[in-house]
Short mmCIF file of C-alpha atoms in Angstrom, two decimals:
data_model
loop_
_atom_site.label_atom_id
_atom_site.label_comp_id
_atom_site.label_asym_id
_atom_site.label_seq_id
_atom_site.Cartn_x
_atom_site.Cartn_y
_atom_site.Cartn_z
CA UNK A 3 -11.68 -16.98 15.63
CA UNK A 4 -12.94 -17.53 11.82
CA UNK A 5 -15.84 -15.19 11.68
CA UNK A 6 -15.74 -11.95 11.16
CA UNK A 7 -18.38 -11.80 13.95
CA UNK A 8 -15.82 -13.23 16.28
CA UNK A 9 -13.05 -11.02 15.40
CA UNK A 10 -14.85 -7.89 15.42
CA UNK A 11 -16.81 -8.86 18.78
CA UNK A 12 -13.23 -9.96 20.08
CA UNK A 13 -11.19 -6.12 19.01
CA UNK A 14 -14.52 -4.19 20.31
CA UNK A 15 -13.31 -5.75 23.68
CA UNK A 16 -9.96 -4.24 23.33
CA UNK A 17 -11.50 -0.82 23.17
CA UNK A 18 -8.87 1.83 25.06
CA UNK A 19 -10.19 5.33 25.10
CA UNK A 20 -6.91 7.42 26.03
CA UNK A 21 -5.86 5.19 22.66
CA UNK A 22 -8.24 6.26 20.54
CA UNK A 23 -8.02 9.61 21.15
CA UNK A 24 -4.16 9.55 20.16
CA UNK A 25 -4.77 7.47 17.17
CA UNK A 26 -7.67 9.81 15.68
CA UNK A 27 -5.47 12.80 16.41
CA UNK A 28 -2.84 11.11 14.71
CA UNK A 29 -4.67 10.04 11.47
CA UNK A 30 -5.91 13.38 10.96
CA UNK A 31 -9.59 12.45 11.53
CA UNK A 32 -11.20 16.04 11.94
CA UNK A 33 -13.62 18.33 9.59
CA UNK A 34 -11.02 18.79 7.10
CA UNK A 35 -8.25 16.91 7.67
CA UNK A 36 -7.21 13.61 5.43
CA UNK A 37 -8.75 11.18 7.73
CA UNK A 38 -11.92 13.19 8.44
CA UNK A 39 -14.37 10.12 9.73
CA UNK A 40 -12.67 7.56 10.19
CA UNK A 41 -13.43 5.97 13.52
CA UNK A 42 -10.55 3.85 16.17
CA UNK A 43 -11.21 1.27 18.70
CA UNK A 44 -7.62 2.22 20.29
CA UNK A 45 -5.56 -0.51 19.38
CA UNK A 46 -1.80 -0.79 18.25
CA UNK A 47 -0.71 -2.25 15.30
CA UNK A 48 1.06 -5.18 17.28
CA UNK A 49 -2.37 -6.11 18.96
CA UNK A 50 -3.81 -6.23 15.59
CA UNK A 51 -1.61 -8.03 14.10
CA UNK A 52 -1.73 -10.79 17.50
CA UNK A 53 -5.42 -11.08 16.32
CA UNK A 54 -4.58 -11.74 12.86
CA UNK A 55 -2.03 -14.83 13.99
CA UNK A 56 -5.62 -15.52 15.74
CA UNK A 57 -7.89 -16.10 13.19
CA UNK A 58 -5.39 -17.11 10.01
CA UNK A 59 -8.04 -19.85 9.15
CA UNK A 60 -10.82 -17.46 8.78
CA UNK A 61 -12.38 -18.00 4.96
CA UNK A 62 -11.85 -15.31 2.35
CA UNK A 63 -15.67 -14.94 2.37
CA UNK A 64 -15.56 -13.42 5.93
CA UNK A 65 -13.25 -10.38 4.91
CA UNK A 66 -15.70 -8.03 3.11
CA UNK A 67 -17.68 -7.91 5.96
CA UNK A 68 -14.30 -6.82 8.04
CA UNK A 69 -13.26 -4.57 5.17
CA UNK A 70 -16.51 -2.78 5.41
CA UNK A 71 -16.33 -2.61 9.22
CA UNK A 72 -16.58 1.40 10.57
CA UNK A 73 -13.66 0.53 12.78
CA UNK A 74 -10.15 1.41 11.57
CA UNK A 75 -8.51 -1.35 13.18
CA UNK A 76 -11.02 -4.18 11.91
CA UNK A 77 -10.14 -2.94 8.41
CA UNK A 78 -6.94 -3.30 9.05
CA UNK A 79 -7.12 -6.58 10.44
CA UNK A 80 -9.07 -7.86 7.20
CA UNK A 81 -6.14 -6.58 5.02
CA UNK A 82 -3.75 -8.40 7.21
CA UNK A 83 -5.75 -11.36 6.33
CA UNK A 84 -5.45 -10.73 3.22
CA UNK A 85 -1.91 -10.16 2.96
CA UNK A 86 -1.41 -13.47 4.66
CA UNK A 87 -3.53 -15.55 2.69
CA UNK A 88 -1.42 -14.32 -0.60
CA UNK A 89 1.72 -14.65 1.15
CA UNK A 90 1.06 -18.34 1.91
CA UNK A 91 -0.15 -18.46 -1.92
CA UNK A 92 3.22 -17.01 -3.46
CA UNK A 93 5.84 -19.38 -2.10
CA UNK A 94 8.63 -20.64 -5.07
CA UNK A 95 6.60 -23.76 -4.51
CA UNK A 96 3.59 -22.26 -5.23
CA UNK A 97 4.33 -19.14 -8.31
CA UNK A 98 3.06 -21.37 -11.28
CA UNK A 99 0.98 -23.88 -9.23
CA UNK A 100 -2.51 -23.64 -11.44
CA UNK A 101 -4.85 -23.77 -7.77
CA UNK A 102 -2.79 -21.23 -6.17
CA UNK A 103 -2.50 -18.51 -9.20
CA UNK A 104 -6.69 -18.97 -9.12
CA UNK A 105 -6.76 -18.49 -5.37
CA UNK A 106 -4.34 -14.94 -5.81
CA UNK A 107 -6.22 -13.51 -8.86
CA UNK A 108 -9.41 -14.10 -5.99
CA UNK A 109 -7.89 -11.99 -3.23
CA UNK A 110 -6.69 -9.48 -5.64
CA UNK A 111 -10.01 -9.01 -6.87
CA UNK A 112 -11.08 -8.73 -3.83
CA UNK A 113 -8.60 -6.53 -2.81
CA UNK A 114 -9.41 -3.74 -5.30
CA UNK A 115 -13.05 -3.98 -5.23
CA UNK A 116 -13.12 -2.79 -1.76
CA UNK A 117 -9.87 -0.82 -1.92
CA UNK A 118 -11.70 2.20 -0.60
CA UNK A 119 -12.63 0.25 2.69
CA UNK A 120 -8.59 1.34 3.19
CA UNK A 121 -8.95 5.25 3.50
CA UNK A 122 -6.18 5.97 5.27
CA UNK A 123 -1.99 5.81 4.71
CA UNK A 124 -1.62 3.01 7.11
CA UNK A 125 -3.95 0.43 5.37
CA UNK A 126 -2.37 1.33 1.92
CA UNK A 127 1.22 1.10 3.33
CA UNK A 128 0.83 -2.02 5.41
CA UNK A 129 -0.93 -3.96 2.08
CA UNK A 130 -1.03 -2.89 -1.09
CA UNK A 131 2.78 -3.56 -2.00
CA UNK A 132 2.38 -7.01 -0.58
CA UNK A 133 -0.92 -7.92 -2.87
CA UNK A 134 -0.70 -5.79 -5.30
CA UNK A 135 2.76 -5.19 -5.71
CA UNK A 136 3.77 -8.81 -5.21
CA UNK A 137 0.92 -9.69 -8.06
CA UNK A 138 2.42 -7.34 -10.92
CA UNK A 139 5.51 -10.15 -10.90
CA UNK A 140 3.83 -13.21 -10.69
CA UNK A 141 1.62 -15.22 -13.31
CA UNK A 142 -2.12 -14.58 -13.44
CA UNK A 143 -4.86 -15.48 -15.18
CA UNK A 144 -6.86 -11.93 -14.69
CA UNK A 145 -7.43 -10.24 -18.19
CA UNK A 146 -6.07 -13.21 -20.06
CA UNK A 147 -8.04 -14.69 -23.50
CA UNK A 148 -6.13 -17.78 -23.06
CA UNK A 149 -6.30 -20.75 -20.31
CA UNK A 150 -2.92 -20.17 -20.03
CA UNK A 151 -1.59 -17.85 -17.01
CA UNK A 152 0.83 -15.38 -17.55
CA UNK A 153 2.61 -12.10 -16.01
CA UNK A 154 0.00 -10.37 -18.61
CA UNK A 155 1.47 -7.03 -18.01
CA UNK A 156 -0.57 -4.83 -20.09
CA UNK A 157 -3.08 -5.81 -18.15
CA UNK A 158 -1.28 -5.40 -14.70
CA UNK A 159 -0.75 -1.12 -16.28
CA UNK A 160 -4.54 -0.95 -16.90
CA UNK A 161 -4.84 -2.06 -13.12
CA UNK A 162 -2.58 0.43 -12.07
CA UNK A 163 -3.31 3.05 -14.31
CA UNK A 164 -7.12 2.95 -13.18
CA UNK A 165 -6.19 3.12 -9.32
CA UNK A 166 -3.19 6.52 -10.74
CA UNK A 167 -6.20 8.35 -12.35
CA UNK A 168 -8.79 7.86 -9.72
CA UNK A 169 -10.50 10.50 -7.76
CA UNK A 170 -9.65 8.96 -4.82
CA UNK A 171 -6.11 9.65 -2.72
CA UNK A 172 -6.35 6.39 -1.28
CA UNK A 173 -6.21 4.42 -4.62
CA UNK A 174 -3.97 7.07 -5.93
CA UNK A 175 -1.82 6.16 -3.31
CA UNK A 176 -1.73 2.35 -4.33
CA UNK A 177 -0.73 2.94 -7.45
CA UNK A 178 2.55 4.84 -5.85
CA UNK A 179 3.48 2.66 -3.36
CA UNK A 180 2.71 -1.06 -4.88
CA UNK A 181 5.93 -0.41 -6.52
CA UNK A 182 8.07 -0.80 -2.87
CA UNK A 183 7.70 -4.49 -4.11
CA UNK A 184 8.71 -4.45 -7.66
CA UNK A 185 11.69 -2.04 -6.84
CA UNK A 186 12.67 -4.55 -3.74
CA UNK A 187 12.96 -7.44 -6.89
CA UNK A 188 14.85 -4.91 -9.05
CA UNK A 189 12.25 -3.85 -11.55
CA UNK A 190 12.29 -0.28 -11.30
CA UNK A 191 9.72 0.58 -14.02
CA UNK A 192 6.23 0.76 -11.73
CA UNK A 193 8.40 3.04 -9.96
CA UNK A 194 9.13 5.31 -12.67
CA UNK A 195 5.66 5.33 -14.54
CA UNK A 196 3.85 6.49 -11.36
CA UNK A 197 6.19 8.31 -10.14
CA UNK A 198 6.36 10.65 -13.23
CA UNK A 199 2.29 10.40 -13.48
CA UNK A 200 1.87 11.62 -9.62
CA UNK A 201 5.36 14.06 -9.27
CA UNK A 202 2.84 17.46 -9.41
CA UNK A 203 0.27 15.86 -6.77
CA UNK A 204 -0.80 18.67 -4.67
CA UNK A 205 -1.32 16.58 -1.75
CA UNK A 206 1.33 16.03 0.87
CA UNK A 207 0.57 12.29 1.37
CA UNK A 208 0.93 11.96 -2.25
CA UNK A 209 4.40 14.06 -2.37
CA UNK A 210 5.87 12.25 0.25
CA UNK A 211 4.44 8.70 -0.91
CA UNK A 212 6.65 9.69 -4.28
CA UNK A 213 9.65 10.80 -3.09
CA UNK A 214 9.77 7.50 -0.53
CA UNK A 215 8.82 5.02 -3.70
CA UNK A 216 11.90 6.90 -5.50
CA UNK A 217 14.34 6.54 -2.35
CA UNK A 218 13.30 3.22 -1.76
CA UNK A 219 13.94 2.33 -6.25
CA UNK A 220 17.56 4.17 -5.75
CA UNK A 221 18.47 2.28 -2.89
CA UNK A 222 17.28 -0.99 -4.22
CA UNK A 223 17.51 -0.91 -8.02
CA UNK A 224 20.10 1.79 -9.16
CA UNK A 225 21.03 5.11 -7.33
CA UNK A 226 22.50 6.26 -10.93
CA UNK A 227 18.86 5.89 -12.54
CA UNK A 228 17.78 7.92 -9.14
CA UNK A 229 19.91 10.52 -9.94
CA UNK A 230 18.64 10.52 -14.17
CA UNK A 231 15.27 10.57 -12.80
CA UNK A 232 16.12 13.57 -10.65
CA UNK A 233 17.81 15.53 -13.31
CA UNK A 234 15.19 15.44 -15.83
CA UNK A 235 12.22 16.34 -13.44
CA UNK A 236 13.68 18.18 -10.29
CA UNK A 237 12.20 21.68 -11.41
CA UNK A 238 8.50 19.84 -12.07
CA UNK A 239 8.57 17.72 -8.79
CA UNK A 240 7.51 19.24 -4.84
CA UNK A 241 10.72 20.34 -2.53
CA UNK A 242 8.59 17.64 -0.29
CA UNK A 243 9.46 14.48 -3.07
CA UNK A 244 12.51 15.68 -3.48
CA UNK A 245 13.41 15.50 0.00
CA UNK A 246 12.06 11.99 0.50
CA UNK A 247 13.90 10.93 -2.55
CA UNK A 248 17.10 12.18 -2.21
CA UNK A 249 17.31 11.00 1.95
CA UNK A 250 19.94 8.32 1.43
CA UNK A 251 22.22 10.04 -0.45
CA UNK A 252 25.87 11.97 0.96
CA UNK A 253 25.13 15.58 2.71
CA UNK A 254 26.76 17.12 0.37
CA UNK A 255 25.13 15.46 -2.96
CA UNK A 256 21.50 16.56 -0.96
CA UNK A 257 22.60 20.14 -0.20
CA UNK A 258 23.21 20.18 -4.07
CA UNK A 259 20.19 19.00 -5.25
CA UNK A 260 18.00 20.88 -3.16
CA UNK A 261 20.10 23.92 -3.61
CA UNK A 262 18.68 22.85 -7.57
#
């Protein structure tokens, strides 16, 4: 399959009601609730993802039409695509090859113009820290004056900052969790920034997305600058974060923290 005709003709076919019915009780998908709309063909992540190994060679012009596809799984198919395309793209080989930083800055900008298409935890969780977040540490050419690529970070925070400050939980999401990447390669400052920017989110995907992005930064990067985060904004931040974040540590160091 290399159309998005084929693939979404192909997953239509793979339609199971008693599925569907879980997965839109799951995702939250009535009046009200987070996932209010969104529609499910019934299919697991693993058959997905079979389907993706499917149709690897299917051209990055054929994913906006998957990404704007009414069916959850589809979309998550094209940002499996995606994922793959800039995974084959970011090998050491590859980091500072001139064709391949061109081909990433595409499917990030493709990625974030249709970053709403993924309105729902999943499709952030499963992509964004391995596009985005694998992006903010390699060279690009995006918001650059020169010909010359670079890791342009300024520009990377303008990115970020614009996804932290949307209306939308979705892309405020992305701006949380992208850092799972940079804290898995030590940098713990995405991490941080959004961290502090989203720790009085009212939302409960939001809270939890926070404390998880901390845990993850403590257990990768430093537990120490964990626990200097936690002291200087445990009486600002939801019981919920601080819960997430704190998960890893001893019994006892959790009992006193929350007991904080």
């Amino acid at each position: 399959m290399t159309t998005a005709q084929e693939i979404i003709t192909h997953m239509e076919s793979l339609q199971d009601e008693r599925q569907r019915q879980n997965l839109m009780r799951f995702f939250k998908t009535q009046p009200g609730e987070y996932g209010y709309g969104d529609e499910f063909l019934g299919i697991k992540v693993p058959t997905t993802r079979e389907v993706v190994g499917q149709s690897k060679d299917t051209p990055l012009s054929e994913i906006p039409t998957l990404l704007l596809c009414r069916w959850h799984e589809v979309r998550l198919c094209g940002l499996l695509l995606l994922v793959g395309k800039f995974e084959k793209l970011s090998t050491k080989r590859l980091v500072n090859d001139p064709q391949a930083i061109k081909q990433r800055d595409e499917i990030v900008q493709l990625y974030l113009k249709y970053a709403r298409q993924a309105n729902n935890w999943d499709l952030v969780d499963l992509s964004v820290h391995k596009i985005i977040g694998s992006w903010l540490l390699l060279p690009t050419k995006l918001g650059s004056t020169t010909k010359e690529a670079s890791i342009n970070a300024d520009y990377k925070l303008k990115v970020l900052d614009s996804l932290a400050s949307s209306d939308c939980l979705w892309l405020q999401r992305m701006s949380m969790v992208c850092s799972w990447k940079t804290s898995q390669q030590g940098d713990p400052s995405y991490c941080l920034r959004y961290a502090e920017i989203h720790l009085q989110h009212p939302h409960d995907l939001m809270q939890k997305a926070v404390g998880w992005m901390l845990r993850e930064m403590g257990k990768r990067v430093s537990m120490d600058l964990l626990r200097d985060f936690l002291r200087q904004h445990i009486h600002e931040m939801s019981r919920t974060s601080l819960r997430y974040a704190i998960e890893k540590m001893p019994e006892q160091e959790r009992g006193i923290w929350l007991r904080k």
